[in-house]
XYZ file of C-alpha atoms in Angstrom:
637
model
C 76.135 46.103 105.785
C 73.500 44.132 108.650
C 70.764 45.070 110.935
C 70.474 45.576 114.596
C 67.498 45.659 117.290
C 67.424 46.204 120.768
C 64.915 45.929 123.875
C 65.950 47.939 127.522
C 63.417 47.234 130.405
C 63.785 49.458 133.110
C 64.385 47.832 136.701
C 62.114 46.050 138.351
C 58.988 45.826 135.401
C 60.528 42.090 134.546
C 62.700 41.053 131.668
C 62.839 41.984 127.851
C 61.447 39.025 126.094
C 63.536 37.087 123.813
C 60.939 36.419 121.408
C 60.276 39.718 120.594
C 63.766 40.169 119.986
C 63.549 37.113 117.729
C 60.597 38.812 115.733
C 61.781 41.695 114.913
C 65.262 40.673 113.715
C 62.933 38.304 111.215
C 61.697 41.995 110.256
C 65.432 42.581 109.145
C 66.452 39.019 107.368
C 66.601 40.638 104.042
C 69.775 43.290 105.801
C 71.565 40.163 106.833
C 71.178 36.434 105.738
C 74.694 35.773 106.752
C 74.368 35.270 109.880
C 72.404 36.278 113.219
C 73.416 36.108 116.797
C 71.517 38.108 120.183
C 73.215 38.464 123.468
C 71.057 39.426 126.705
C 71.771 40.489 129.901
C 68.846 41.119 133.081
C 67.862 44.302 131.296
C 69.145 44.761 127.747
C 68.356 42.061 124.980
C 70.853 43.050 121.749
C 70.137 41.490 118.307
C 72.376 41.556 115.709
C 71.418 39.951 111.468
C 74.841 39.908 109.002
C 75.238 41.341 105.641
C 78.887 40.002 106.206
C 81.218 42.320 103.135
C 84.941 42.344 105.153
C 86.412 39.430 107.195
C 83.254 37.023 106.049
C 83.983 34.137 108.543
C 84.778 36.864 111.440
C 82.895 39.432 112.897
C 80.394 37.701 114.142
C 77.893 40.182 116.046
C 76.421 41.422 118.766
C 80.872 41.361 119.673
C 81.855 41.287 123.306
C 84.482 42.251 124.634
C 85.300 39.700 127.422
C 87.408 42.177 129.617
C 85.330 45.130 129.301
C 81.660 43.406 129.154
C 81.114 45.777 126.910
C 78.941 44.218 123.956
C 78.680 46.026 120.373
C 75.373 45.308 117.627
C 76.786 47.090 114.536
C 75.673 48.155 111.289
C 77.666 49.941 108.872
C 80.887 50.072 107.056
C 84.011 52.247 108.421
C 86.152 53.303 105.436
C 89.286 54.094 107.846
C 89.031 51.006 110.126
C 92.747 50.022 108.844
C 93.998 53.786 109.734
C 92.114 53.251 112.966
C 93.152 49.838 113.719
C 97.012 51.582 113.225
C 96.703 54.237 115.574
C 94.856 51.730 118.085
C 97.254 48.819 117.439
C 99.950 52.167 118.369
C 98.202 52.657 121.723
C 98.601 48.489 122.909
C 95.504 46.975 121.651
C 95.149 43.665 119.731
C 93.121 42.652 116.971
C 92.181 38.793 115.646
C 89.867 39.768 112.649
C 90.641 41.562 109.684
C 87.390 43.668 110.088
C 85.909 47.090 111.048
C 84.020 45.861 113.598
C 86.006 45.329 115.918
C 88.147 47.852 115.874
C 85.030 49.975 116.541
C 84.309 48.052 119.553
C 88.692 49.166 120.322
C 87.674 52.488 119.563
C 85.063 52.838 121.419
C 87.523 51.356 124.603
C 90.525 53.132 123.792
C 88.164 56.902 123.834
C 84.279 56.397 124.603
C 81.808 58.100 122.655
C 84.901 61.148 121.191
C 85.962 57.803 119.181
C 82.321 59.037 117.003
C 84.663 62.191 115.737
C 87.198 59.642 114.448
C 84.954 57.421 111.946
C 84.841 58.175 108.550
C 82.139 55.840 106.841
C 78.349 55.637 107.623
C 76.982 53.446 110.476
C 74.407 53.404 112.850
C 74.631 50.750 116.254
C 74.714 50.271 119.769
C 77.105 49.849 122.417
C 75.332 48.490 125.747
C 78.488 49.256 128.270
C 77.938 47.568 131.392
C 80.679 49.601 133.462
C 78.837 52.581 132.994
C 75.173 51.272 133.260
C 75.118 52.977 130.023
C 73.536 51.957 126.364
C 74.699 53.941 123.480
C 72.708 54.559 120.234
C 74.144 56.351 117.130
C 74.186 57.370 113.696
C 76.188 58.597 111.301
C 76.694 62.003 110.709
C 74.484 62.353 107.502
C 72.344 59.967 107.856
C 73.402 56.968 105.298
C 72.042 54.438 107.626
C 68.621 54.521 109.435
C 67.648 53.655 113.148
C 64.042 53.714 114.954
C 63.736 53.775 119.066
C 60.862 53.771 120.649
C 60.417 54.896 124.625
C 57.632 54.658 127.200
C 57.001 54.098 130.385
C 60.614 52.401 131.146
C 60.430 50.339 127.657
C 62.886 50.996 125.128
C 63.423 49.167 122.300
C 65.167 50.175 119.018
C 65.369 48.557 115.424
C 67.211 49.245 111.811
C 63.862 49.585 110.422
C 60.380 50.295 111.576
C 59.022 47.398 110.947
C 61.461 45.833 113.273
C 59.840 47.929 116.110
C 55.901 46.888 115.399
C 56.031 43.452 116.227
C 56.341 44.308 120.232
C 53.622 44.524 121.731
C 54.004 47.271 123.844
C 53.794 49.588 120.714
C 50.529 51.056 119.800
C 49.951 51.087 115.807
C 48.849 54.945 115.435
C 49.097 57.116 112.823
C 51.229 60.279 113.916
C 48.739 62.900 112.354
C 51.409 65.838 112.579
C 54.224 63.605 110.524
C 50.600 62.106 108.572
C 50.392 66.003 106.852
C 54.130 66.417 106.834
C 53.761 63.250 104.673
C 50.963 64.791 101.498
C 53.268 68.196 102.493
C 56.201 66.525 100.502
C 55.809 63.127 100.271
C 59.135 62.183 103.442
C 58.228 60.015 105.401
C 59.309 61.646 108.687
C 59.309 65.102 110.430
C 62.582 65.965 112.105
C 62.378 62.905 114.963
C 59.066 62.272 113.952
C 57.704 59.435 112.542
C 54.867 58.369 110.290
C 54.025 55.895 113.531
C 53.110 56.977 116.933
C 55.978 57.719 119.382
C 58.624 55.633 117.215
C 61.538 58.616 116.137
C 63.763 58.316 113.983
C 67.693 58.670 115.208
C 68.607 62.295 113.640
C 71.515 61.707 111.007
C 75.357 63.288 112.754
C 73.415 62.470 116.224
C 73.946 60.171 119.288
C 71.710 58.684 122.526
C 72.540 57.611 125.599
C 70.127 56.340 127.976
C 71.918 55.553 131.470
C 69.954 51.730 132.504
C 69.407 52.493 136.207
C 67.246 56.076 136.136
C 65.796 55.037 132.906
C 67.021 58.752 131.771
C 68.104 59.606 128.752
C 69.268 62.074 126.270
C 70.227 63.783 122.751
C 73.693 65.603 121.617
C 74.329 66.115 117.765
C 77.739 65.617 117.697
C 78.326 66.973 113.666
C 75.888 69.419 111.158
C 76.397 71.091 108.413
C 78.431 74.537 108.704
C 76.561 77.018 107.741
C 78.476 80.291 106.639
C 77.649 83.387 106.296
C 78.856 84.664 102.952
C 81.212 87.202 104.578
C 82.295 84.232 106.162
C 83.256 81.973 103.573
C 86.618 81.620 102.351
C 87.194 84.026 98.834
C 87.753 81.059 96.465
C 87.386 81.382 92.616
C 86.154 78.935 89.792
C 90.316 77.562 89.373
C 92.648 74.588 88.438
C 93.356 74.427 92.408
C 90.848 74.506 93.307
C 89.291 71.123 90.731
C 91.995 69.788 91.787
C 91.936 69.471 95.250
C 87.796 68.227 94.788
C 89.524 65.805 92.485
C 92.207 64.704 95.098
C 88.667 64.663 97.782
C 86.538 63.083 95.988
C 88.845 60.256 94.273
C 90.387 59.823 98.264
C 86.472 59.239 99.004
C 85.983 56.902 96.028
C 89.307 54.796 96.447
C 88.114 54.191 100.373
C 85.325 52.966 99.603
C 85.579 50.145 97.534
C 86.991 47.724 99.993
C 85.317 44.520 100.126
C 85.723 41.161 100.474
C 82.348 39.960 98.520
C 81.698 41.273 94.616
C 81.397 44.767 94.316
C 79.584 46.789 91.466
C 77.884 49.872 90.826
C 74.314 51.414 89.651
C 75.085 53.836 86.259
C 72.356 56.134 85.605
C 73.047 58.129 82.247
C 74.124 61.212 84.505
C 76.955 63.145 85.326
C 77.481 62.004 88.883
C 76.994 58.621 88.398
C 79.354 58.515 85.192
C 82.081 60.897 87.328
C 81.919 58.096 89.958
C 82.466 55.553 87.436
C 85.560 57.348 86.025
C 87.116 57.972 89.833
C 86.399 53.972 90.366
C 88.817 52.953 87.320
C 91.186 55.635 88.347
C 92.360 53.713 91.239
C 91.189 49.538 90.551
C 92.519 47.307 88.988
C 90.135 45.028 88.589
C 87.185 44.933 86.205
C 84.661 47.045 87.323
C 81.317 46.187 86.168
C 77.561 48.193 86.680
C 74.065 48.356 85.534
C 71.110 50.199 85.182
C 67.336 50.370 85.483
C 64.486 51.845 83.222
C 60.887 51.197 81.682
C 60.545 50.605 78.266
C 58.045 54.022 76.610
C 60.155 57.032 75.449
C 60.928 59.043 78.483
C 61.654 56.947 80.786
C 65.230 55.455 80.878
C 68.400 56.958 80.089
C 69.648 54.053 77.729
C 71.351 56.102 75.403
C 73.312 57.893 77.834
C 73.836 55.541 80.038
C 75.094 53.152 76.734
C 77.512 56.413 75.844
C 78.910 56.642 79.696
C 79.532 53.093 79.477
C 81.318 53.055 76.096
C 82.970 55.993 77.415
C 84.916 54.598 80.854
C 84.474 50.911 78.322
C 83.126 49.038 80.996
C 80.047 46.638 80.667
C 76.729 47.532 81.759
C 73.525 45.984 81.985
C 70.934 47.533 81.200
C 67.339 46.443 83.675
C 64.107 46.911 81.550
C 60.602 47.278 83.223
C 57.020 47.467 82.846
C 54.510 47.327 85.650
C 54.273 43.341 85.938
C 54.956 42.785 89.625
C 55.028 46.741 90.166
C 52.543 46.448 92.704
C 53.825 43.172 94.287
C 57.433 44.827 94.845
C 55.730 47.922 96.454
C 54.216 45.769 99.253
C 56.456 43.708 99.744
C 58.809 46.930 99.943
C 56.409 48.829 102.592
C 55.946 45.755 104.736
C 60.402 45.953 104.765
C 60.606 49.399 106.147
C 57.404 49.951 108.842
C 56.662 52.700 106.656
C 55.291 53.872 102.936
C 57.199 55.375 100.406
C 58.356 58.132 99.362
C 58.835 58.098 96.201
C 57.327 55.567 93.676
C 60.943 55.082 91.458
C 61.625 53.434 95.172
C 60.002 50.282 93.355
C 62.624 50.115 90.376
C 65.813 50.690 93.118
C 64.637 47.465 94.362
C 64.522 45.744 91.083
C 68.057 46.883 89.786
C 69.005 45.358 93.214
C 67.460 42.170 92.927
C 68.845 42.134 89.799
C 72.074 43.291 90.552
C 72.294 40.805 93.598
C 72.870 37.694 91.292
C 76.168 39.395 90.746
C 77.150 41.906 93.015
C 76.496 42.835 96.936
C 77.980 46.087 96.809
C 77.060 48.865 94.575
C 78.346 52.070 94.565
C 76.078 55.192 93.797
C 75.927 58.327 93.197
C 73.014 59.884 95.150
C 74.595 63.242 97.678
C 75.799 64.558 94.867
C 72.686 67.286 94.219
C 72.781 68.589 97.464
C 75.821 68.670 98.289
C 77.097 70.484 95.243
C 73.962 71.827 94.042
C 72.297 70.357 91.409
C 68.804 70.690 91.773
C 67.887 74.313 89.808
C 63.670 74.757 90.885
C 64.568 73.692 94.733
C 67.469 75.656 95.368
C 67.995 78.400 93.094
C 64.547 79.381 93.088
C 66.043 81.351 96.595
C 66.634 83.489 93.020
C 63.220 84.794 92.763
C 62.970 85.285 96.585
C 66.088 87.448 96.612
C 64.408 89.621 93.718
C 61.414 90.124 95.456
C 62.440 91.984 98.034
C 64.313 93.891 95.754
C 67.903 92.358 95.430
C 69.488 91.237 92.677
C 67.843 93.787 89.926
C 64.125 93.405 90.592
C 61.728 90.834 89.350
C 57.975 91.779 87.828
C 55.185 91.090 89.349
C 54.059 89.707 86.065
C 56.775 86.979 86.538
C 55.689 86.472 90.457
C 52.384 85.563 89.391
C 52.830 83.243 86.596
C 55.130 80.836 88.443
C 53.544 81.409 92.491
C 49.985 83.523 91.511
C 50.628 85.303 94.071
C 53.315 88.659 93.797
C 54.686 88.217 97.285
C 56.487 84.796 98.595
C 55.831 85.924 102.380
C 58.909 84.363 104.600
C 62.032 82.367 103.567
C 60.569 78.863 104.758
C 57.102 80.081 103.062
C 58.483 80.139 99.494
C 60.427 77.456 99.797
C 57.268 75.028 100.988
C 55.812 77.275 98.545
C 58.148 75.324 95.364
C 59.066 72.492 97.525
C 55.236 70.517 98.438
C 53.541 67.613 96.940
C 50.376 68.635 98.650
C 50.162 72.167 99.767
C 48.761 72.928 102.656
C 45.430 74.664 100.493
C 45.306 71.309 98.629
C 45.482 69.083 101.771
C 42.782 71.463 103.803
C 40.171 70.966 100.383
C 41.516 66.842 99.159
C 42.416 65.731 103.295
C 39.588 67.535 105.476
C 39.804 64.811 107.981
C 43.240 65.091 108.872
C 43.253 68.617 109.177
C 39.630 68.923 111.174
C 39.693 69.820 114.772
C 43.182 69.687 113.732
C 44.433 74.061 113.661
C 47.291 73.098 114.970
C 48.748 70.861 112.723
C 50.206 72.707 109.788
C 51.703 75.414 112.885
C 53.383 72.522 113.997
C 55.094 71.241 110.441
C 55.662 75.418 109.781
C 57.813 75.648 113.558
C 59.412 72.795 112.906
C 60.508 74.748 109.217
C 60.841 77.746 110.509
C 63.233 76.858 112.989
C 66.109 75.572 110.916
C 65.158 78.577 108.876
C 66.534 80.577 111.906
C 69.633 78.783 112.408
C 70.612 80.024 108.332
C 68.875 83.010 108.831
C 72.291 84.839 108.730
C 73.054 82.199 105.722
C 72.193 83.752 101.602
C 69.184 82.681 100.654
C 70.815 79.956 98.376
C 72.906 78.514 100.902
C 69.532 78.301 103.486
C 67.711 76.988 100.777
C 70.185 74.275 99.918
C 70.866 73.237 103.887
C 67.542 72.449 104.439
C 67.420 70.436 101.178
C 70.566 68.752 102.342
C 68.492 68.007 105.560
C 65.271 67.130 104.466
C 65.574 65.446 101.099
C 68.477 64.084 101.539
C 67.601 62.191 104.653
C 65.263 60.856 102.867
C 66.783 60.070 99.676
C 69.554 58.488 101.526
C 67.003 56.310 103.455
C 65.099 55.076 99.886
C 68.685 53.770 98.918
C 69.413 51.892 101.810
C 65.920 50.785 102.013
C 65.776 49.737 98.135
C 68.677 47.751 97.874
C 69.042 46.759 101.565
C 65.464 44.875 100.884
C 67.462 42.827 97.951
C 70.270 41.779 100.610
C 72.717 44.440 98.611
C 74.908 47.071 100.198
C 74.827 50.948 98.757
C 77.503 52.542 99.053
C 77.332 57.236 98.487
C 80.825 58.135 98.516
C 79.566 61.905 97.468
C 77.826 62.150 100.830
C 81.546 61.683 102.631
C 81.618 63.586 105.871
C 85.063 65.530 105.007
C 83.672 66.548 101.366
C 79.965 67.986 102.493
C 82.085 70.016 105.103
C 84.085 71.215 102.523
C 81.565 72.267 99.960
C 79.079 73.727 101.843
C 82.208 76.461 103.243
C 82.257 77.234 99.587
C 80.716 80.908 97.538
C 77.058 79.996 96.369
C 78.325 80.509 92.951
C 80.402 77.962 92.342
C 77.608 75.496 92.495
C 75.271 77.519 91.277
C 74.212 80.193 89.071
C 72.583 82.029 86.170
C 74.491 81.409 82.320
C 76.960 84.794 81.571
C 75.451 87.127 79.080
C 71.478 87.302 80.478
C 69.484 90.121 79.466
C 68.289 92.354 82.308
C 65.129 93.503 80.721
C 65.132 89.789 79.619
C 65.335 88.043 83.222
C 63.241 90.886 84.815
C 60.109 88.710 83.105
C 61.120 85.530 83.850
C 60.564 83.720 87.543
C 62.831 80.186 87.860
C 60.143 78.070 86.033
C 61.199 79.823 82.786
C 64.689 79.935 83.511
C 64.887 76.471 84.649
C 62.588 75.389 81.011
C 65.152 77.790 79.093
C 68.225 76.231 80.851
C 69.174 79.608 81.833
C 71.103 78.344 84.659
C 75.142 76.462 85.296
C 74.321 73.743 88.167
C 76.834 71.894 89.859
C 79.373 74.242 88.416
C 82.960 73.332 90.709
C 81.541 69.249 90.099
C 81.174 69.990 85.934
C 84.657 71.618 85.519
C 86.869 69.504 88.371
C 85.322 66.057 86.455
C 84.912 66.857 82.933
C 87.804 64.154 81.353
C 85.834 61.810 83.345
C 82.939 62.495 81.422
C 81.826 62.153 78.131
C 80.844 65.717 75.923
C 76.695 64.405 75.645
C 76.764 63.957 79.522
C 79.381 67.094 80.748
C 76.032 69.496 79.966
C 73.516 67.944 80.162
C 70.266 69.228 82.688
C 69.835 67.175 85.721
C 67.153 64.566 84.842
C 64.381 62.514 87.452
C 64.629 59.227 87.899
C 60.958 58.944 86.284
C 58.537 56.291 86.907
C 54.752 56.334 84.869
C 52.679 56.575 88.131
C 50.245 59.066 87.187
C 49.707 57.220 84.064
C 49.450 53.997 85.828
C 46.212 55.004 88.707
C 44.729 56.293 85.430
C 45.007 52.493 83.652
C 46.012 49.055 85.606
C 46.146 50.229 88.887
C 43.755 52.037 89.401
C 40.952 49.483 90.655
C 43.102 48.849 93.265
C 43.386 52.317 94.077
C 39.548 52.125 93.898
C 39.485 48.866 96.111
C 41.933 50.518 99.184
C 39.617 53.199 99.167
C 36.525 51.216 100.060
C 38.828 49.431 102.737
C 41.114 51.500 103.847
C 40.330 53.070 107.001
C 42.583 56.036 107.183
C 41.484 56.623 103.143
C 38.061 56.873 104.474
C 38.899 58.775 107.388
C 40.997 61.474 105.688
C 40.050 61.795 102.162
C 37.035 64.899 101.137
C 33.173 62.555 100.693
C 32.995 64.117 97.090
C 37.102 63.861 96.498
C 36.529 60.697 97.140
C 33.413 59.410 95.149
C 34.902 61.501 92.106
C 37.978 59.747 93.109
C 36.117 56.511 92.791
C 34.125 57.507 89.781
C 35.778 55.357 86.357
C 35.476 58.414 84.127
C 37.298 61.063 85.922
C 40.696 61.454 85.924
C 42.780 60.721 88.622
C 44.818 62.435 90.871
C 48.093 60.594 90.632
C 49.504 63.066 93.432
C 46.351 62.134 96.305
C 46.619 59.030 94.975
C 50.210 58.113 95.178
C 50.934 58.694 99.450
C 46.428 57.624 99.891
C 47.561 54.197 98.373
C 50.785 53.299 100.594
C 48.921 54.880 103.401
C 46.704 51.832 102.650
C 48.770 49.269 102.581
C 50.460 49.791 105.682
C 47.375 50.144 107.560
C 46.416 46.639 106.037
C 49.879 45.129 106.376
C 50.249 46.672 110.486
C 47.132 47.408 111.299
C 47.714 51.097 112.039
C 44.846 53.446 113.181
C 44.007 57.240 113.715
């Protein structure tokens, strides 16, 4: 796993600045502490920082093929590189290393950009093809590895993090107000291609970008998307042993393919269903001992240690538990924001960083359970709220106006988009208009732009069931944010996090399955009682079966106490902290931060600074993140 960076200047605008690429690589240092390299010609510079996982002594990048002049700067792992190598050798290619970098180069030389359809893994890479006078940027299908870019007036730059771009003097550090509105709405730091910094874009999952080095023109292409099928187009499959065997075989193949490593490999164990299934699958195909790490806060309700110990005993593995308190949280928060060049999304990014730092004392590669909820249906309220929407339109037995009013404050749920964002918002549009007038004044179309992006997404899913549409949107928005959180928090500690649940073959297969194999009501519910219950009532009464196929397929891989547990998030007591030890830091940010002063309603700002009034943690968290980023990079409105 590595960090990549590059610059291109159109002909006539002078050569790229070599020092700028050095400055960019310095921001990527934690991503690649084992080596670095720079390649340059007249118009293009490619940089690389290496975290050596496969064939540590060789595979130095940027990798240049002397015969063709093609140059590669690559971040990621190809889990099928050995199979690709065998195929390429049969085509006449010769290899000098046992690393996937050389395989990726030869795959491109043999198949061109069609090679990306043969790759199984997580990756973001740049290929300079001087024969065709083109520069290609590519990101993996589900967005496990990030890639950011900036282009303006013949100048083009890219990097594995926004911090690796902000060093360029050509980039003005200005907030993108639409992306800011989306950040407050969803706590996600991108909206499609847009990031919170104006002009800095994210290459989307399953997308590549081609730049013509002569004309400077660029073209984005989506080479992969999750299948989106109408219910009638999905194969009629039942929760039967044959289907469970199919999933087990597919998942264990993906897991065993991801165990390749020439450096120490361990895992994260949370005490939940997904990491326990993953651990059992690892052990079924691994002769060497497997060790895991877990983390949590010592206060009651903020750890899962009893279940972690149950899982460790069940699998007969060692699991080191890291006990946290608030000490050092703010320093790690600041360093992680600086490393990313973006605000954090959720408060648990800091604990993941601290887990990765402890883990790095023994291991370099971490097997993790992220992605199972988005792929197999693990979030009951965010996605099964579709049941409320369908009932509000007269489907599935209906729902009483009282139940709707109690859950949503209204008896009409509007469009799918309106309802989805109603349930899946951090600070909704009404709250923003009240608390953040500086963001919305003079920007009447701001929320319309955000809603328009979601409307376009939902339009593409109009033929899907409501639940499937919500699951797709959650995979598109939440999964990318989740994977970005894992990538930045682990790579800041020079740890490679692997996510077998996001193997694209599993994701493709899972999204062709009937909704009922992912989530449904528990049998025996009284129809009259259901009519009076909204999604929040159903969740509270544990009336929804989530990840049905996943649970059934791996019931022998999980302790009984964990198999039927309700999903638990990774909680951090940030609300209490903002009303305790963090209050003074937050109030200082309110006094000093230009973005806080410009966005917040004066009455809200005064109330948040008052020592007697409780702090609104849902507002304080994003404001504090923006203030930290503003302080570090001088970003302005």
